[in-house]
Structure formats: structure tokens, C-alpha cells
PDB file of C-alpha atoms in Angstrom:
ATOM      1  CA  MET A   1      10.212  -7.258 -43.657  1.00 50.00           C
ATOM      2  CA  ALA A   2      10.761 -10.989 -44.047  1.00 57.00           C
ATOM      3  CA  ARG A   3      11.834 -11.177 -40.426  1.00 58.00           C
ATOM      4  CA  ALA A   4       8.590  -9.572 -39.247  1.00 53.00           C
ATOM      5  CA  SER A   5       6.482 -11.996 -41.243  1.00 59.00           C
ATOM      6  CA  THR A   6       8.510 -14.926 -39.868  1.00 59.00           C
ATOM      7  CA  GLN A   7       7.876 -13.714 -36.320  1.00 55.00           C
ATOM      8  CA  ALA A   8       4.172 -13.332 -37.056  1.00 54.00           C
ATOM      9  CA  GLU A   9       4.042 -16.890 -38.402  1.00 61.00           C
ATOM     10  CA  ASN A  10       5.795 -18.179 -35.286  1.00 56.00           C
ATOM     11  CA  VAL A  11       3.220 -16.469 -33.077  1.00 50.00           C
ATOM     12  CA  LYS A  12       0.360 -17.937 -35.115  1.00 54.00           C
ATOM     13  CA  ALA A  13       1.935 -21.403 -34.956  1.00 54.00           C
ATOM     14  CA  ALA A  14       2.426 -21.273 -31.202  1.00 52.00           C
ATOM     15  CA  PRO A  15      -0.373 -22.958 -29.263  1.00 51.00           C
ATOM     16  CA  LYS A  16      -0.743 -19.858 -27.112  1.00 54.00           C
ATOM     17  CA  ALA A  17       0.591 -16.438 -28.003  1.00 50.00           C
ATOM     18  CA  PHE A  18       2.763 -14.793 -25.363  1.00 49.00           C
ATOM     19  CA  SER A  19       1.082 -12.128 -23.312  1.00 53.00           C
ATOM     20  CA  ALA A  20       2.815  -9.499 -21.218  1.00 53.00           C
ATOM     21  CA  VAL A  21       0.603 -10.604 -18.319  1.00 49.00           C
ATOM     22  CA  ASP A  22       1.648 -14.288 -18.420  1.00 52.00           C
ATOM     23  CA  PRO A  23       4.688 -13.984 -16.125  1.00 52.00           C
ATOM     24  CA  PHE A  24       2.531 -12.361 -13.443  1.00 49.00           C
ATOM     25  CA  MET A  25      -0.341 -14.818 -13.549  1.00 51.00           C
ATOM     26  CA  SER A  26       1.431 -17.323 -11.318  1.00 52.00           C
ATOM     27  CA  ALA A  27       1.706 -14.623  -8.643  1.00 52.00           C
ATOM     28  CA  TRP A  28      -2.033 -13.871  -8.742  1.00 53.00           C
ATOM     29  CA  PRO A  29      -3.731 -15.921  -6.004  1.00 57.00           C
ATOM     30  CA  MET A  30      -6.876 -16.617  -8.006  1.00 55.00           C
ATOM     31  CA  ALA A  31      -5.028 -17.845 -11.117  1.00 57.00           C
ATOM     32  CA  SER A  32      -3.917 -21.172  -9.703  1.00 56.00           C
ATOM     33  CA  SER A  33      -6.624 -21.752  -7.104  1.00 59.00           C
ATOM     34  CA  GLY A  34      -9.454 -22.190  -9.563  1.00 61.00           C
ATOM     35  CA  ALA A  35     -11.653 -19.998  -7.377  1.00 58.00           C
ATOM     36  CA  SER A  36     -15.017 -19.005  -8.697  1.00 64.00           C
ATOM     37  CA  PRO A  37     -15.542 -15.446  -9.967  1.00 68.00           C
ATOM     38  CA  PRO A  38     -17.501 -14.365  -6.838  1.00 73.00           C
ATOM     39  CA  ALA A  39     -14.617 -15.513  -4.645  1.00 75.00           C
ATOM     40  CA  ALA A  40     -12.146 -13.679  -6.850  1.00 76.00           C
ATOM     41  CA  LEU A  41     -14.253 -10.517  -6.634  1.00 83.00           C
ATOM     42  CA  GLU A  42     -14.441 -10.815  -2.849  1.00 82.00           C
ATOM     43  CA  SER A  43     -10.668 -11.199  -2.682  1.00 83.00           C
ATOM     44  CA  PHE A  44     -10.213  -8.136  -4.887  1.00 86.00           C
ATOM     45  CA  ARG A  45     -12.660  -6.145  -2.732  1.00 86.00           C
ATOM     46  CA  ARG A  46     -10.731  -7.021   0.436  1.00 87.00           C
ATOM     47  CA  MET A  47      -7.395  -6.148  -1.148  1.00 89.00           C
ATOM     48  CA  SER A  48      -8.851  -2.817  -2.277  1.00 90.00           C
ATOM     49  CA  GLU A  49     -10.136  -2.056   1.223  1.00 90.00           C
ATOM     50  CA  ILE A  50      -6.710  -2.745   2.710  1.00 91.00           C
ATOM     51  CA  GLN A  51      -4.988  -0.587   0.104  1.00 93.00           C
ATOM     52  CA  MET A  52      -7.428   2.276   0.733  1.00 94.00           C
ATOM     53  CA  GLU A  53      -6.837   2.006   4.484  1.00 93.00           C
ATOM     54  CA  MET A  54      -3.070   2.044   4.015  1.00 94.00           C
ATOM     55  CA  THR A  55      -3.298   5.054   1.705  1.00 95.00           C
ATOM     56  CA  ARG A  56      -5.496   6.898   4.196  1.00 96.00           C
ATOM     57  CA  PHE A  57      -2.971   6.180   6.949  1.00 96.00           C
ATOM     58  CA  TRP A  58       0.051   7.343   4.942  1.00 97.00           C
ATOM     59  CA  VAL A  59      -1.690  10.580   3.921  1.00 97.00           C
ATOM     60  CA  ASP A  60      -2.669  11.243   7.532  1.00 97.00           C
ATOM     61  CA  ARG A  61       0.874  10.525   8.761  1.00 97.00           C
ATOM     62  CA  ALA A  62       2.389  12.779   6.086  1.00 97.00           C
ATOM     63  CA  ARG A  63       0.175  15.631   7.272  1.00 97.00           C
ATOM     64  CA  LYS A  64       1.115  15.034  10.892  1.00 97.00           C
ATOM     65  CA  ASN A  65       4.822  14.820  10.038  1.00 96.00           C
ATOM     66  CA  ALA A  66       4.609  18.107   8.131  1.00 96.00           C
ATOM     67  CA  SER A  67       2.799  19.693  11.067  1.00 96.00           C
ATOM     68  CA  ALA A  68       5.515  18.538  13.479  1.00 95.00           C
ATOM     69  CA  LEU A  69       8.237  19.878  11.199  1.00 94.00           C
ATOM     70  CA  SER A  70       6.534  23.261  10.983  1.00 95.00           C
ATOM     71  CA  ALA A  71       6.184  23.297  14.789  1.00 94.00           C
ATOM     72  CA  PHE A  72       9.957  22.860  15.116  1.00 93.00           C
ATOM     73  CA  VAL A  73      10.400  26.241  13.443  1.00 93.00           C
ATOM     74  CA  THR A  74       8.557  27.947  16.310  1.00 92.00           C
ATOM     75  CA  CYS A  75      10.902  26.572  18.997  1.00 92.00           C
ATOM     76  CA  ARG A  76      12.480  29.221  21.210  1.00 94.00           C
ATOM     77  CA  SER A  77      14.543  26.883  23.368  1.00 95.00           C
ATOM     78  CA  PRO A  78      15.919  23.332  23.377  1.00 94.00           C
ATOM     79  CA  GLN A  79      13.174  22.396  25.851  1.00 96.00           C
ATOM     80  CA  ASP A  80      10.521  23.527  23.355  1.00 94.00           C
ATOM     81  CA  PHE A  81      12.152  21.385  20.676  1.00 95.00           C
ATOM     82  CA  LEU A  82      12.316  18.330  22.952  1.00 96.00           C
ATOM     83  CA  GLU A  83       8.670  18.740  23.972  1.00 96.00           C
ATOM     84  CA  ILE A  84       7.475  18.973  20.365  1.00 95.00           C
ATOM     85  CA  TRP A  85       9.690  16.034  19.343  1.00 96.00           C
ATOM     86  CA  ARG A  86       8.456  13.937  22.302  1.00 97.00           C
ATOM     87  CA  ASN A  87       4.792  14.602  21.475  1.00 96.00           C
ATOM     88  CA  ALA A  88       5.334  13.884  17.773  1.00 96.00           C
ATOM     89  CA  ALA A  89       7.157  10.624  18.552  1.00 97.00           C
ATOM     90  CA  ILE A  90       4.450   9.434  20.949  1.00 97.00           C
ATOM     91  CA  GLU A  91       1.752  10.295  18.406  1.00 97.00           C
ATOM     92  CA  ALA A  92       3.619   8.467  15.614  1.00 97.00           C
ATOM     93  CA  VAL A  93       4.127   5.305  17.674  1.00 97.00           C
ATOM     94  CA  THR A  94       0.473   5.338  18.717  1.00 97.00           C
ATOM     95  CA  ASP A  95      -0.687   5.889  15.122  1.00 97.00           C
ATOM     96  CA  TYR A  96       1.448   3.023  13.797  1.00 97.00           C
ATOM     97  CA  ALA A  97       0.211   0.656  16.519  1.00 97.00           C
ATOM     98  CA  ASP A  98      -3.411   1.602  15.832  1.00 96.00           C
ATOM     99  CA  GLU A  99      -2.914   1.144  12.083  1.00 95.00           C
ATOM    100  CA  ALA A 100      -1.353  -2.285  12.591  1.00 94.00           C
ATOM    101  CA  ALA A 101      -4.403  -3.299  14.630  1.00 94.00           C
ATOM    102  CA  ARG A 102      -6.773  -1.973  11.928  1.00 92.00           C
ATOM    103  CA  LEU A 103      -4.922  -3.850   9.189  1.00 91.00           C
ATOM    104  CA  LEU A 104      -4.931  -7.039  11.225  1.00 90.00           C
ATOM    105  CA  ASP A 105      -8.677  -6.594  11.729  1.00 89.00           C
ATOM    106  CA  HIS A 106      -9.144  -6.179   7.930  1.00 83.00           C
ATOM    107  CA  THR A 107      -7.217  -9.371   7.209  1.00 83.00           C
ATOM    108  CA  GLN A 108      -9.248 -11.443   9.653  1.00 84.00           C
ATOM    109  CA  LYS A 109     -12.684 -10.586   8.209  1.00 71.00           C
TER     110      LYS A 109
END
């Protein structure tokens, strides 16, 4: 009990009590820049838009990957398999290139 009260006194005596968030504040771009609240809100809005776009992309790709995997089950010959694999690979490469362009567009607004 005495130890707990000693720790409480140390926290009260400290000029600033430790917060679990403190170690992460230096990583937050707005913490050290001194940006105004509207600028911080704009930054948060942009980050949210990018995260939503990335989430949309990953959900869409997961659906397409599952669809390709289920199509493999219907293969009757090695040629069928190669055709499905080729189409899925082309679609994936195209999707990733398009997503990279969309994300680059979001970051340059």
C-alpha cells in the first residue's frame, strides 16, 4: 500500500504525468509541425480517404482471388487451368497498377 502511495506522489510531483500516447506523439506529423487545427483535420481527412481506398481495393482483390480459385476447380484440362491462371494474373497486374495510380493521385491532391 505504501508503494502505491509513493508512486502516486511521484506522478503528482512530476511536471507532466506519463501518458500511454506520449511515445507516439513524435511520430504524428501534426504534433511537431505546429499546424493549425484546420490543417490537422485536412491531413486526417486525406489519410482517411487513402485508407478507405486501400481497404476497398483489398476487399475487391480478395473477391477476385476467391473467384479465380473457385474457377480452378472447374478445370477439365491443363489448358483450362493455364487459361484461367493467365486471365487472373493479367487482371491482378492491371488492378495493382490501377490502384497505384489512384493512390498516387490521392497523395498529390
